[in-house]
Amino acid sequence: MAVLEAGVQGLRVTASPTLRRRDVPAVGDWPSHVPPLLQRLYAARGIASAEQAELKLAKLLAPQKLGGIDVAVDLLHAALRRDAHIVVVGDFDCDGATGTAVAVRGLRLLGARHVSYRVPHRIAHGYGLSPALVEEELAPIAPDLVITVDSGIACLPGVAAAKARGWQVLVTDHHLPGEELPAADAIVNPNLRGDGFPSKALAGVGVVFYLLLALRARLRDRGEPGAEADLSSLLDLVAVGTVADLVPLDDNNRLLVAAGLKRLREGRGQPGVLALSEVAQRRLPVLTATDIGFGIGPRINAAGRLEDMTLGIECLLTDDAERAMQLAKQLDAINAERRELQQQMVDDAEAAASALPLPEGGHDAYCLRDESWHPGVVGLVASKLKEKLHRPVIAFAPADAGSTTLRGSARSIPGVHVRDALADVDALHPGLILRYGGHAMAAGLSLDAAHFDAFRHAFEAAVARRLTDELRESELWSDGELAPQELNRPTAEALRLAGPWGQGFPEPLFDGEFEVRSWKVLAERHLKFELGMPGRLGPVNAIHFGGAALGAPPARVRLAFGLDLDDFRGRRDVQLLVRHWWAA
């Protein structure tokens, strides 16, 4: 069993979340074929009309609105004209992998003849464009131009090392910048201070896709080769990276994801994405953002967590369907190993935590470390525990065997900006954190193991300054009740295809009271229900993944649930995906 450091004293599962219902403004003018339920769901998410709900690429924000885009296009255009060697430097997560594939495929479509890529190894090189990556991977191939994808804004030493060798550097990123920017030749990042791009939620893959759109526009203006390249062929990759990175699905990102899903449902995705869908047992004709988030994305991510993300990128770059399937099966096997390792780490953390005393009031944040943990999986451990604790969590592991450097992955709760909390720690305690970066809800960092306790206290204090009584309470937001006649396949199918749902545009969640006719525990973790509902003939099936921890349900329950198709073993039914239950 893992032994957790003192930073997890008081670790506990919080009380049941409070169930709240979304406000529904007045529903606008909709055509009769749009069901009232969908009209209600859209209205609760700020969409008031059928026209506003239309997801047409013509509505996509113009690339020219991105700050720095003209300078970046000048750099790329000149590189094309002189037949320069361009090297794309990606990242070891799904956003970075899909962004790398988009950059390589897109540049080749636009006429670049010498494009290659390199991706850092999590343990050997660390994050992004580092001096080690420059020395070990880039120097032997001597690029003319280096393009970073989904990284770079915090890679000041790596950019400096590349520039010192005489290479040009173009940074494309979406992470929040620090006080100092890298000395790159051009930077494209919608989150730079003063950038006027209306959507700050672009993923890394979205930023590089926008750069390609702007470059194609330049080629069209000048009537040059590559001007008619079909960049829409890359939209499935954009969709996968955007969903997997958990960025908010604002209007612009929903357009990108919807277009990518359309291609995939029509079987027109990249061979690697189609193969990953197959090994994940996801049905293409009804593929959703949820299928990407829980089926495709984790298999790509697994390569960067346990192996080398090169495997994932190669799967996304190959045009050979047979080769794509071979790589997809390898990624599937790695993902199975990752799931087993993750579960063991989470079990260890929970078991050790349950034996620790609970100070009155608990803690505002938690820092965990274990010498046996894998640095590629600590983010998933932090995410799982954050959901249970409803507090920001950082999980740390040694950077590699015998290392005195810890690598941590942070996950936060709504309302607590974890990257800003780390910035506070860095400002108040210079040198305590070796490096950090990230978003509001997720971040990464490294520090010396000897500084763990000092960091733990500083981080908890930074979070405490941000937490309010309201933020401390876990909430589930419901879209209300479903009528008995709405618990059917047409409703479930309409909900499935009405998205894309995701961060910032939440998947529909309903609540209702049910009779528990029978229940059983599956795989020692999950609860399977057979439910009764007044006004509905026949039972309602439901499953609560991880629900066994709540114990035996009473005879009547109020459920918070999603409605999903149940096609297991050929049946044509629906089931409730339970998020939580309360005694009715």
Coordinates of C-alpha atoms in Angstrom, one line a residue:
M1 CA 0.0 0.0 0.0
A2 CA 1.2 3.5 -0.8
V3 CA 2.3 5.6 2.2
L4 CA 1.1 9.2 1.7
E5 CA 3.0 12.1 3.1
A6 CA 1.7 14.4 5.8
G7 CA 0.1 16.6 3.2
V8 CA -2.9 14.3 3.0
Q9 CA -4.0 14.4 6.6
G10 CA -7.7 15.0 6.7
L11 CA -8.3 13.4 3.3
R12 CA -11.9 12.4 3.1
V13 CA -14.9 12.0 0.9
T14 CA -17.1 15.1 1.2
A15 CA -20.9 15.0 1.9
S16 CA -23.3 14.3 -0.8
P17 CA -23.5 17.0 -3.5
T18 CA -26.4 19.4 -3.4
L19 CA -28.8 18.9 -6.3
R20 CA -29.8 22.1 -8.0
R21 CA -31.8 22.8 -11.1
R22 CA -30.8 25.0 -14.0
D23 CA -32.7 28.2 -14.7
V24 CA -34.5 28.0 -18.1
P25 CA -35.0 31.3 -19.7
A26 CA -37.9 31.9 -22.1
V27 CA -37.6 29.5 -25.1
G28 CA -37.3 31.3 -28.4
D29 CA -38.9 30.6 -31.8
W30 CA -38.0 27.1 -32.9
P31 CA -39.3 24.9 -35.8
S32 CA -41.7 22.2 -34.9
H33 CA -39.3 19.3 -35.6
V34 CA -37.1 20.3 -32.6
P35 CA -38.5 18.6 -29.6
P36 CA -39.5 20.8 -26.6
L37 CA -37.0 19.0 -24.4
L38 CA -34.1 20.0 -26.7
Q39 CA -35.4 23.6 -26.9
R40 CA -35.4 23.7 -23.1
L41 CA -31.9 22.2 -22.9
Y42 CA -30.5 24.7 -25.4
A43 CA -32.2 27.6 -23.7
A44 CA -30.6 26.7 -20.4
R45 CA -27.2 26.8 -22.2
G46 CA -27.7 30.2 -23.7
I47 CA -29.0 29.1 -27.2
A48 CA -32.3 30.9 -27.9
S49 CA -33.1 29.9 -31.5
A50 CA -32.6 27.3 -34.2
E51 CA -30.4 29.7 -36.1
Q52 CA -28.1 30.2 -33.1
A53 CA -28.0 26.4 -32.7
E54 CA -26.8 25.7 -36.3
L55 CA -23.2 24.5 -36.3
K56 CA -22.0 25.7 -39.6
L57 CA -18.3 26.2 -40.3
A58 CA -19.2 29.5 -42.0
K59 CA -19.7 30.9 -38.5
L60 CA -16.1 30.1 -37.5
L61 CA -14.2 33.0 -36.1
A62 CA -11.8 34.5 -38.7
P63 CA -8.1 33.6 -38.3
Q64 CA -7.1 37.2 -38.8
K65 CA -8.5 38.0 -35.4
L66 CA -5.7 36.1 -33.7
G67 CA -2.9 38.2 -32.4
G68 CA 0.5 37.6 -34.0
I69 CA -1.0 35.6 -36.9
D70 CA 0.4 37.9 -39.6
V71 CA 3.9 37.6 -38.3
A72 CA 3.6 33.9 -37.9
V73 CA 2.3 33.5 -41.5
D74 CA 5.1 35.6 -42.8
L75 CA 7.5 33.3 -41.1
L76 CA 5.8 30.1 -42.5
H77 CA 5.3 31.5 -45.9
A78 CA 9.0 32.4 -46.2
A79 CA 9.9 28.9 -45.0
L80 CA 7.8 27.3 -47.7
R81 CA 9.3 29.5 -50.4
R82 CA 12.8 28.6 -49.5
D83 CA 12.0 24.9 -49.0
A84 CA 13.1 25.0 -45.4
H85 CA 13.3 22.1 -43.0
I86 CA 10.4 22.5 -40.6
V87 CA 10.3 20.5 -37.4
V88 CA 7.1 20.4 -35.3
V89 CA 7.6 19.9 -31.6
G90 CA 4.5 18.5 -29.9
D91 CA 3.5 17.5 -26.4
F92 CA 2.9 14.2 -24.8
D93 CA -0.8 14.5 -24.3
C94 CA -3.7 14.0 -26.7
D95 CA -4.0 17.7 -27.6
G96 CA -0.3 17.8 -28.3
A97 CA -0.4 14.6 -30.4
T98 CA -3.4 15.6 -32.5
G99 CA -1.9 19.1 -32.9
T100 CA 1.4 17.6 -34.1
A101 CA -0.5 15.5 -36.6
V102 CA -2.5 18.5 -37.8
A103 CA 0.6 20.6 -38.2
V104 CA 2.5 17.9 -40.1
R105 CA -0.4 16.9 -42.3
G106 CA -1.5 20.5 -42.9
L107 CA 1.9 21.8 -43.8
R108 CA 2.4 19.0 -46.3
L109 CA -1.0 19.8 -47.8
L110 CA 0.1 23.4 -48.2
G111 CA 3.3 22.5 -50.0
A112 CA 6.0 22.0 -47.4
R113 CA 8.3 19.2 -48.6
H114 CA 10.6 18.9 -45.6
V115 CA 8.4 18.5 -42.5
S116 CA 9.2 16.2 -39.6
Y117 CA 8.3 16.2 -35.9
R118 CA 9.8 15.4 -32.5
V119 CA 7.9 14.9 -29.2
P120 CA 9.5 15.1 -25.8
H121 CA 9.6 12.0 -23.6
R122 CA 7.9 12.8 -20.3
I123 CA 10.8 11.4 -18.2
A124 CA 13.9 12.0 -20.4
H125 CA 13.1 15.5 -21.6
G126 CA 10.3 17.0 -19.5
Y127 CA 7.7 19.3 -20.9
G128 CA 7.7 21.0 -24.2
L129 CA 10.7 22.5 -26.0
S130 CA 13.4 22.0 -23.4
P131 CA 17.2 22.4 -23.7
A132 CA 17.5 18.6 -23.4
L133 CA 15.2 18.1 -26.4
V134 CA 17.1 20.7 -28.4
E135 CA 20.4 19.0 -27.7
E136 CA 19.3 15.3 -28.0
E137 CA 16.6 15.3 -30.6
L138 CA 16.7 18.5 -32.7
A139 CA 20.4 19.3 -33.0
P140 CA 21.1 16.0 -35.0
I141 CA 18.5 17.0 -37.6
A142 CA 19.4 20.7 -37.7
P143 CA 16.0 22.3 -38.5
D144 CA 15.6 25.7 -40.1
L145 CA 12.3 26.4 -38.3
V146 CA 10.9 24.9 -35.2
I147 CA 7.1 25.1 -34.5
T148 CA 5.8 24.3 -31.1
V149 CA 2.3 22.9 -30.7
D150 CA 0.4 23.0 -27.4
S151 CA 3.5 24.2 -25.6
G152 CA 6.2 26.8 -25.8
I153 CA 4.8 29.8 -24.0
A154 CA 6.5 28.6 -20.8
C155 CA 9.6 27.1 -22.5
L156 CA 11.9 30.1 -22.2
P157 CA 15.2 28.1 -21.8
G158 CA 14.3 25.7 -24.7
V159 CA 13.4 28.5 -27.1
A160 CA 16.6 30.3 -26.1
A161 CA 18.6 27.1 -26.8
A162 CA 17.0 26.8 -30.2
K163 CA 17.6 30.4 -31.1
A164 CA 21.3 30.1 -30.0
R165 CA 21.7 27.5 -32.7
G166 CA 20.5 29.9 -35.3
W167 CA 17.0 28.3 -35.8
Q168 CA 13.8 30.3 -36.2
V169 CA 11.1 29.5 -33.6
L170 CA 7.4 29.8 -34.0
V171 CA 5.4 29.2 -30.8
T172 CA 1.8 28.1 -31.0
D173 CA 0.2 27.5 -27.7
H174 CA -3.0 28.1 -25.6
H175 CA -1.7 27.9 -22.1
L176 CA -1.6 31.0 -19.9
P177 CA 1.6 33.0 -20.3
G178 CA 3.9 34.0 -17.4
E179 CA 5.4 37.4 -16.7
E180 CA 8.1 36.8 -19.4
L181 CA 7.5 35.5 -22.9
P182 CA 9.9 33.3 -24.8
A183 CA 12.2 35.0 -27.3
A184 CA 10.6 33.4 -30.3
D185 CA 10.4 34.8 -33.8
A186 CA 6.6 34.7 -33.6
I187 CA 3.9 33.7 -31.0
V188 CA 0.3 32.7 -31.6
N189 CA -1.7 32.3 -28.5
P190 CA -5.2 33.6 -27.9
N191 CA -4.4 33.9 -24.2
L192 CA -1.6 36.4 -24.6
R193 CA -2.4 39.7 -22.8
G194 CA -4.2 42.1 -25.1
D195 CA -5.0 39.5 -27.7
G196 CA -8.3 40.4 -29.3
F197 CA -9.4 36.9 -30.4
P198 CA -12.9 36.4 -29.1
S199 CA -12.5 32.8 -28.1
K200 CA -9.9 32.1 -25.3
A201 CA -10.9 28.5 -25.2
L202 CA -9.0 27.2 -28.3
A203 CA -7.1 24.0 -27.6
G204 CA -3.5 23.7 -28.8
V205 CA -4.7 21.7 -31.8
G206 CA -7.2 24.5 -32.6
V207 CA -4.5 27.2 -32.5
V208 CA -2.3 25.4 -35.0
F209 CA -5.4 24.6 -37.2
Y210 CA -6.1 28.4 -37.3
L211 CA -2.5 29.1 -38.3
L212 CA -2.9 26.7 -41.2
L213 CA -6.1 28.4 -42.3
A214 CA -4.3 31.8 -42.2
L215 CA -1.4 30.4 -44.2
R216 CA -3.8 29.0 -46.8
A217 CA -5.5 32.4 -47.1
R218 CA -2.0 33.9 -47.9
L219 CA -1.4 31.3 -50.6
R220 CA -4.8 32.0 -52.1
D221 CA -4.2 35.7 -52.1
R222 CA -1.0 35.2 -54.1
G223 CA -2.3 32.3 -56.3
E224 CA 0.5 30.0 -55.1
P225 CA 0.6 26.2 -54.9
G226 CA -1.3 24.8 -51.9
A227 CA -4.0 27.4 -52.1
E228 CA -6.7 24.8 -52.6
A229 CA -5.6 22.4 -49.9
D230 CA -8.6 20.8 -48.2
L231 CA -7.8 21.6 -44.6
S232 CA -11.3 20.3 -43.6
S233 CA -9.8 16.8 -43.8
L234 CA -8.0 17.6 -40.5
L235 CA -11.2 18.4 -38.6
D236 CA -11.5 15.0 -37.0
L237 CA -8.1 15.5 -35.4
V238 CA -9.1 18.9 -34.2
A239 CA -12.2 17.5 -32.6
V240 CA -10.4 14.7 -30.9
G241 CA -7.8 17.1 -29.4
T242 CA -10.3 19.7 -28.4
V243 CA -12.5 17.3 -26.5
A244 CA -9.7 15.4 -24.9
D245 CA -8.1 18.5 -23.6
L246 CA -11.3 19.4 -21.7
V247 CA -11.3 23.0 -22.9
P248 CA -14.7 24.8 -22.7
L249 CA -16.9 24.1 -25.7
D250 CA -17.8 27.7 -26.5
D251 CA -19.6 28.4 -29.7
N252 CA -16.4 28.3 -31.8
N253 CA -15.1 25.1 -30.3
R254 CA -18.5 23.5 -30.7
L255 CA -18.3 24.4 -34.4
L256 CA -14.9 22.7 -34.7
V257 CA -16.0 19.6 -32.8
A258 CA -19.3 19.2 -34.6
A259 CA -17.5 19.4 -38.0
G260 CA -15.0 16.8 -36.9
L261 CA -17.7 14.5 -35.5
K262 CA -19.6 14.8 -38.8
R263 CA -16.6 13.6 -40.8
L264 CA -16.1 10.7 -38.4
R265 CA -19.8 9.6 -38.5
E266 CA -19.5 9.6 -42.3
G267 CA -16.4 7.4 -42.0
R268 CA -14.1 10.1 -43.5
G269 CA -11.7 10.5 -40.6
Q270 CA -8.0 9.7 -40.6
P271 CA -7.3 6.0 -40.6
G272 CA -5.8 6.1 -37.1
V273 CA -8.8 7.8 -35.6
L274 CA -11.1 5.3 -37.3
A275 CA -9.0 2.4 -36.0
L276 CA -9.0 3.8 -32.5
S277 CA -12.8 4.1 -32.7
E278 CA -13.0 0.5 -33.6
V279 CA -10.7 -0.8 -30.9
A280 CA -12.6 1.3 -28.4
Q281 CA -15.8 -0.3 -29.6
R282 CA -17.5 3.0 -30.5
R283 CA -20.0 3.1 -33.3
L284 CA -19.1 5.6 -35.9
P285 CA -22.6 6.5 -37.2
V286 CA -23.6 7.8 -33.7
L287 CA -20.2 8.9 -32.4
T288 CA -20.3 11.7 -29.8
A289 CA -17.9 13.9 -28.0
T290 CA -18.3 11.6 -25.0
D291 CA -17.0 8.7 -27.1
I292 CA -14.0 10.8 -27.9
G293 CA -13.5 11.7 -24.3
F294 CA -13.8 8.2 -22.9
G295 CA -12.8 6.0 -25.8
I296 CA -10.4 7.6 -28.3
G297 CA -8.6 10.3 -26.3
P298 CA -7.5 8.0 -23.4
R299 CA -5.9 5.6 -25.8
I300 CA -3.9 8.3 -27.4
N301 CA -3.0 9.8 -24.0
A302 CA -1.9 6.4 -22.7
A303 CA 1.1 6.4 -25.1
G304 CA 2.5 9.6 -23.5
R305 CA 1.7 8.5 -20.0
L306 CA 3.5 5.1 -20.0
E307 CA 5.5 4.9 -23.2
D308 CA 6.4 7.4 -25.9
M309 CA 3.8 9.6 -27.6
T310 CA 5.6 9.0 -30.9
L311 CA 3.4 5.8 -31.1
G312 CA 0.2 7.9 -30.8
I313 CA 1.3 10.4 -33.4
E314 CA 2.4 7.8 -35.8
C315 CA -1.1 6.3 -35.5
L316 CA -2.6 9.6 -36.4
L317 CA -0.2 10.2 -39.3
T318 CA -0.3 6.9 -41.2
D319 CA -2.5 6.7 -44.3
D320 CA -2.3 2.9 -44.3
A321 CA -5.4 1.4 -42.7
E322 CA -3.7 -1.8 -41.7
R323 CA -0.8 0.0 -40.1
A324 CA -3.3 2.2 -38.3
M325 CA -5.1 -0.7 -36.8
Q326 CA -1.8 -2.3 -35.6
L327 CA -0.9 0.9 -33.9
A328 CA -4.4 1.4 -32.5
K329 CA -4.2 -2.1 -30.9
Q330 CA -0.9 -1.3 -29.4
L331 CA -2.4 1.9 -27.9
D332 CA -5.3 -0.1 -26.6
A333 CA -3.0 -2.5 -24.8
I334 CA -1.1 0.4 -23.3
N335 CA -4.3 2.0 -22.2
A336 CA -5.4 -1.3 -20.4
E337 CA -2.1 -1.2 -18.6
R338 CA -2.6 2.4 -17.7
R339 CA -6.1 1.7 -16.3
E340 CA -4.8 -1.1 -14.1
L341 CA -1.9 1.1 -12.8
Q342 CA -4.2 4.0 -12.2
Q343 CA -6.7 2.0 -10.3
Q344 CA -4.0 0.6 -8.1
M345 CA -2.6 4.1 -7.4
V346 CA -6.1 5.4 -6.6
D347 CA -6.9 2.4 -4.3
D348 CA -3.6 2.9 -2.5
A349 CA -4.3 6.6 -2.0
E350 CA -7.9 6.0 -0.7
A351 CA -6.9 3.2 1.6
A352 CA -4.0 5.2 3.2
A353 CA -6.2 8.3 3.5
S354 CA -9.0 6.4 5.2
A355 CA -6.7 5.6 8.1
L356 CA -5.6 9.2 8.7
P357 CA -7.2 11.5 11.3
L358 CA -9.5 14.2 10.1
P359 CA -8.9 17.6 11.6
E360 CA -11.9 19.7 12.2
G361 CA -12.9 21.5 9.0
G362 CA -10.7 19.3 6.9
H363 CA -8.3 20.9 4.4
D364 CA -8.7 23.4 1.6
A365 CA -6.3 21.6 -0.7
Y366 CA -4.4 18.3 -0.8
C367 CA -0.9 17.5 -1.9
L368 CA 0.0 13.8 -2.2
R369 CA 3.2 12.0 -3.0
D370 CA 4.4 8.4 -3.3
E371 CA 7.7 7.1 -4.3
S372 CA 6.2 4.2 -6.2
W373 CA 3.8 6.2 -8.3
H374 CA 4.3 6.7 -12.1
P375 CA 4.7 10.3 -13.1
G376 CA 2.6 9.7 -16.2
V377 CA -0.5 8.7 -14.2
V378 CA -0.5 11.2 -11.3
G379 CA -2.8 13.5 -13.2
L380 CA -5.5 10.8 -13.3
V381 CA -5.1 10.1 -9.6
A382 CA -5.5 13.8 -8.8
S383 CA -8.6 14.0 -11.0
K384 CA -10.2 11.0 -9.3
L385 CA -9.5 12.2 -5.8
K386 CA -10.6 15.8 -6.7
E387 CA -14.0 14.4 -7.7
K388 CA -14.3 12.6 -4.3
L389 CA -13.0 15.4 -2.1
H390 CA -14.3 18.4 -4.0
R391 CA -11.0 20.2 -3.3
P392 CA -8.0 21.0 -5.4
V393 CA -5.6 18.1 -5.4
I394 CA -2.0 17.8 -6.6
A395 CA -0.4 14.3 -6.9
F396 CA 3.3 14.0 -7.1
A397 CA 5.7 11.2 -8.2
P398 CA 9.5 11.1 -8.7
A399 CA 10.5 12.4 -12.1
D400 CA 12.3 9.1 -12.7
A401 CA 13.8 6.3 -10.6
G402 CA 16.0 7.7 -7.8
S403 CA 15.3 11.3 -8.8
T404 CA 15.1 14.0 -6.1
T405 CA 12.8 16.0 -8.4
L406 CA 9.0 15.6 -8.0
R407 CA 6.6 16.0 -10.9
G408 CA 3.1 17.0 -9.9
S409 CA -0.2 17.2 -11.7
A410 CA -2.9 19.4 -10.3
R411 CA -6.7 19.2 -10.7
S412 CA -9.1 21.8 -9.4
I413 CA -12.7 22.6 -8.8
P414 CA -14.9 25.2 -10.4
G415 CA -14.1 28.7 -9.1
V416 CA -10.5 27.9 -8.0
H417 CA -8.0 28.8 -10.8
V418 CA -5.2 26.3 -10.0
R419 CA -2.6 27.8 -12.4
D420 CA -3.1 31.2 -10.7
A421 CA -2.8 29.6 -7.3
L422 CA 0.6 28.2 -8.4
A423 CA 1.6 31.7 -9.7
D424 CA 0.8 33.1 -6.2
V425 CA 3.1 30.4 -4.6
D426 CA 5.8 31.2 -7.1
A427 CA 5.6 35.0 -6.4
L428 CA 5.5 34.7 -2.6
H429 CA 8.2 31.9 -2.5
P430 CA 10.6 32.4 -5.4
G431 CA 12.5 29.2 -6.3
L432 CA 10.2 26.9 -4.4
I433 CA 8.7 25.7 -7.7
L434 CA 11.1 24.7 -10.4
R435 CA 8.6 25.2 -13.2
Y436 CA 4.8 25.2 -13.7
G437 CA 2.1 25.9 -16.3
G438 CA -1.5 25.1 -17.1
H439 CA -5.1 26.2 -17.1
A440 CA -7.8 27.0 -14.6
M441 CA -8.7 23.4 -13.9
A442 CA -5.5 21.6 -14.5
A443 CA -1.8 22.3 -14.2
G444 CA 1.6 20.7 -14.0
L445 CA 4.7 21.5 -12.0
S446 CA 8.0 20.2 -10.7
L447 CA 9.8 20.9 -7.5
D448 CA 12.7 19.5 -5.4
A449 CA 11.5 16.7 -3.1
A450 CA 13.1 18.5 -0.1
H451 CA 10.7 21.4 -0.6
F452 CA 7.5 19.3 -0.6
D453 CA 6.3 20.3 2.9
A454 CA 7.0 24.0 2.3
F455 CA 5.2 23.9 -1.0
R456 CA 2.3 22.0 0.5
H457 CA 1.7 24.7 3.1
A458 CA 2.1 27.5 0.6
F459 CA -0.3 25.9 -1.9
E460 CA -3.0 25.2 0.7
A461 CA -2.7 28.9 1.8
A462 CA -3.0 30.1 -1.8
V463 CA -6.1 28.0 -2.3
A464 CA -7.7 29.1 1.0
R465 CA -7.5 32.7 -0.2
R466 CA -9.7 31.7 -3.2
L467 CA -12.2 29.4 -1.5
T468 CA -15.5 30.7 -0.4
D469 CA -18.2 28.8 1.5
E470 CA -20.1 28.4 -1.7
L471 CA -17.1 26.9 -3.6
R472 CA -16.6 24.4 -0.8
E473 CA -19.9 22.8 -1.4
S474 CA -20.2 20.3 -4.2
E475 CA -23.2 20.7 -6.6
L476 CA -24.9 18.8 -9.3
W477 CA -26.9 20.8 -11.8
S478 CA -30.0 19.1 -13.2
D479 CA -32.0 20.0 -16.2
G480 CA -35.2 18.9 -14.3
E481 CA -37.3 15.8 -14.6
L482 CA -38.1 13.6 -17.6
A483 CA -41.7 12.6 -18.2
P484 CA -42.2 8.8 -18.2
Q485 CA -42.8 8.9 -22.0
E486 CA -39.5 10.6 -22.5
L487 CA -37.5 7.7 -21.1
N488 CA -37.2 6.0 -24.5
R489 CA -34.8 5.5 -27.4
P490 CA -36.0 8.5 -29.5
T491 CA -35.2 10.8 -26.6
A492 CA -31.8 9.2 -26.0
E493 CA -30.9 9.3 -29.7
A494 CA -31.9 12.9 -30.0
L495 CA -29.8 13.8 -26.9
R496 CA -26.8 11.9 -28.3
L497 CA -26.8 13.7 -31.6
A498 CA -27.8 17.1 -30.3
G499 CA -24.4 18.0 -28.9
P500 CA -21.5 18.2 -28.9
W501 CA -21.8 18.4 -25.1
G502 CA -18.7 18.9 -22.9
Q503 CA -16.9 21.4 -20.8
G504 CA -18.8 24.7 -20.7
F505 CA -21.8 23.1 -22.6
P506 CA -22.7 20.4 -20.1
E507 CA -24.2 17.1 -21.1
P508 CA -27.9 16.9 -20.0
L509 CA -28.4 15.7 -16.5
F510 CA -31.8 15.0 -15.1
D511 CA -33.3 14.0 -11.8
G512 CA -36.2 12.0 -10.7
E513 CA -37.7 9.7 -8.0
F514 CA -37.7 6.0 -8.6
E515 CA -38.6 2.8 -6.8
V516 CA -35.7 0.4 -6.4
R517 CA -37.0 -3.0 -7.5
S518 CA -33.6 -4.7 -7.4
W519 CA -30.0 -3.9 -7.3
K520 CA -26.6 -5.7 -7.4
V521 CA -22.9 -4.9 -7.2
L522 CA -20.8 -5.4 -10.3
A523 CA -17.0 -5.9 -10.3
E524 CA -17.0 -4.9 -6.6
R525 CA -17.3 -1.2 -7.6
H526 CA -20.5 -0.5 -9.6
L527 CA -24.2 -0.6 -8.8
K528 CA -26.7 -2.0 -11.3
F529 CA -30.4 -1.1 -10.7
E530 CA -33.7 -2.2 -11.9
L531 CA -36.1 0.7 -11.2
G532 CA -39.8 1.5 -11.4
M533 CA -41.4 4.8 -12.2
P534 CA -45.0 5.8 -11.9
G535 CA -46.7 6.1 -15.3
R536 CA -44.1 4.0 -17.1
L537 CA -44.8 0.4 -18.1
G538 CA -41.8 -1.9 -17.5
P539 CA -38.6 -1.5 -15.5
V540 CA -35.9 1.1 -16.1
N541 CA -32.3 -0.1 -16.1
A542 CA -29.6 2.1 -14.5
I543 CA -26.0 1.8 -13.7
H544 CA -23.9 3.8 -11.2
F545 CA -20.2 3.5 -12.0
G546 CA -18.3 3.5 -8.7
G547 CA -21.6 3.7 -6.8
A548 CA -20.9 0.7 -4.6
A549 CA -19.0 3.1 -2.3
L550 CA -22.3 4.7 -1.3
G551 CA -23.6 1.4 0.2
A552 CA -27.0 -0.2 -0.2
P553 CA -29.7 2.0 -1.8
P554 CA -33.0 2.4 0.0
A555 CA -36.4 1.3 -1.4
R556 CA -37.0 4.7 -3.0
V557 CA -34.3 7.0 -4.4
R558 CA -33.9 10.3 -6.1
L559 CA -31.4 10.0 -8.9
A560 CA -29.3 12.5 -10.8
F561 CA -28.7 10.8 -14.2
G562 CA -28.0 11.0 -17.8
L563 CA -30.1 9.1 -20.4
D564 CA -28.1 6.8 -22.8
L565 CA -28.7 4.0 -25.3
D566 CA -28.3 0.5 -24.1
D567 CA -27.3 -1.8 -27.1
F568 CA -25.4 -4.3 -25.0
R569 CA -25.6 -7.8 -26.6
G570 CA -27.9 -6.6 -29.3
R571 CA -30.6 -5.2 -27.1
R572 CA -32.3 -2.0 -28.2
D573 CA -33.1 -0.2 -24.9
V574 CA -32.1 2.8 -22.8
Q575 CA -30.4 3.0 -19.4
L576 CA -29.8 5.7 -16.9
L577 CA -26.2 6.6 -16.2
V578 CA -26.4 7.6 -12.5
R579 CA -24.2 10.4 -11.2
H580 CA -25.5 10.2 -7.6
W581 CA -28.5 9.0 -5.6
W582 CA -30.2 10.2 -2.4
A583 CA -32.8 8.5 -0.2
A584 CA -36.2 9.7 -1.4

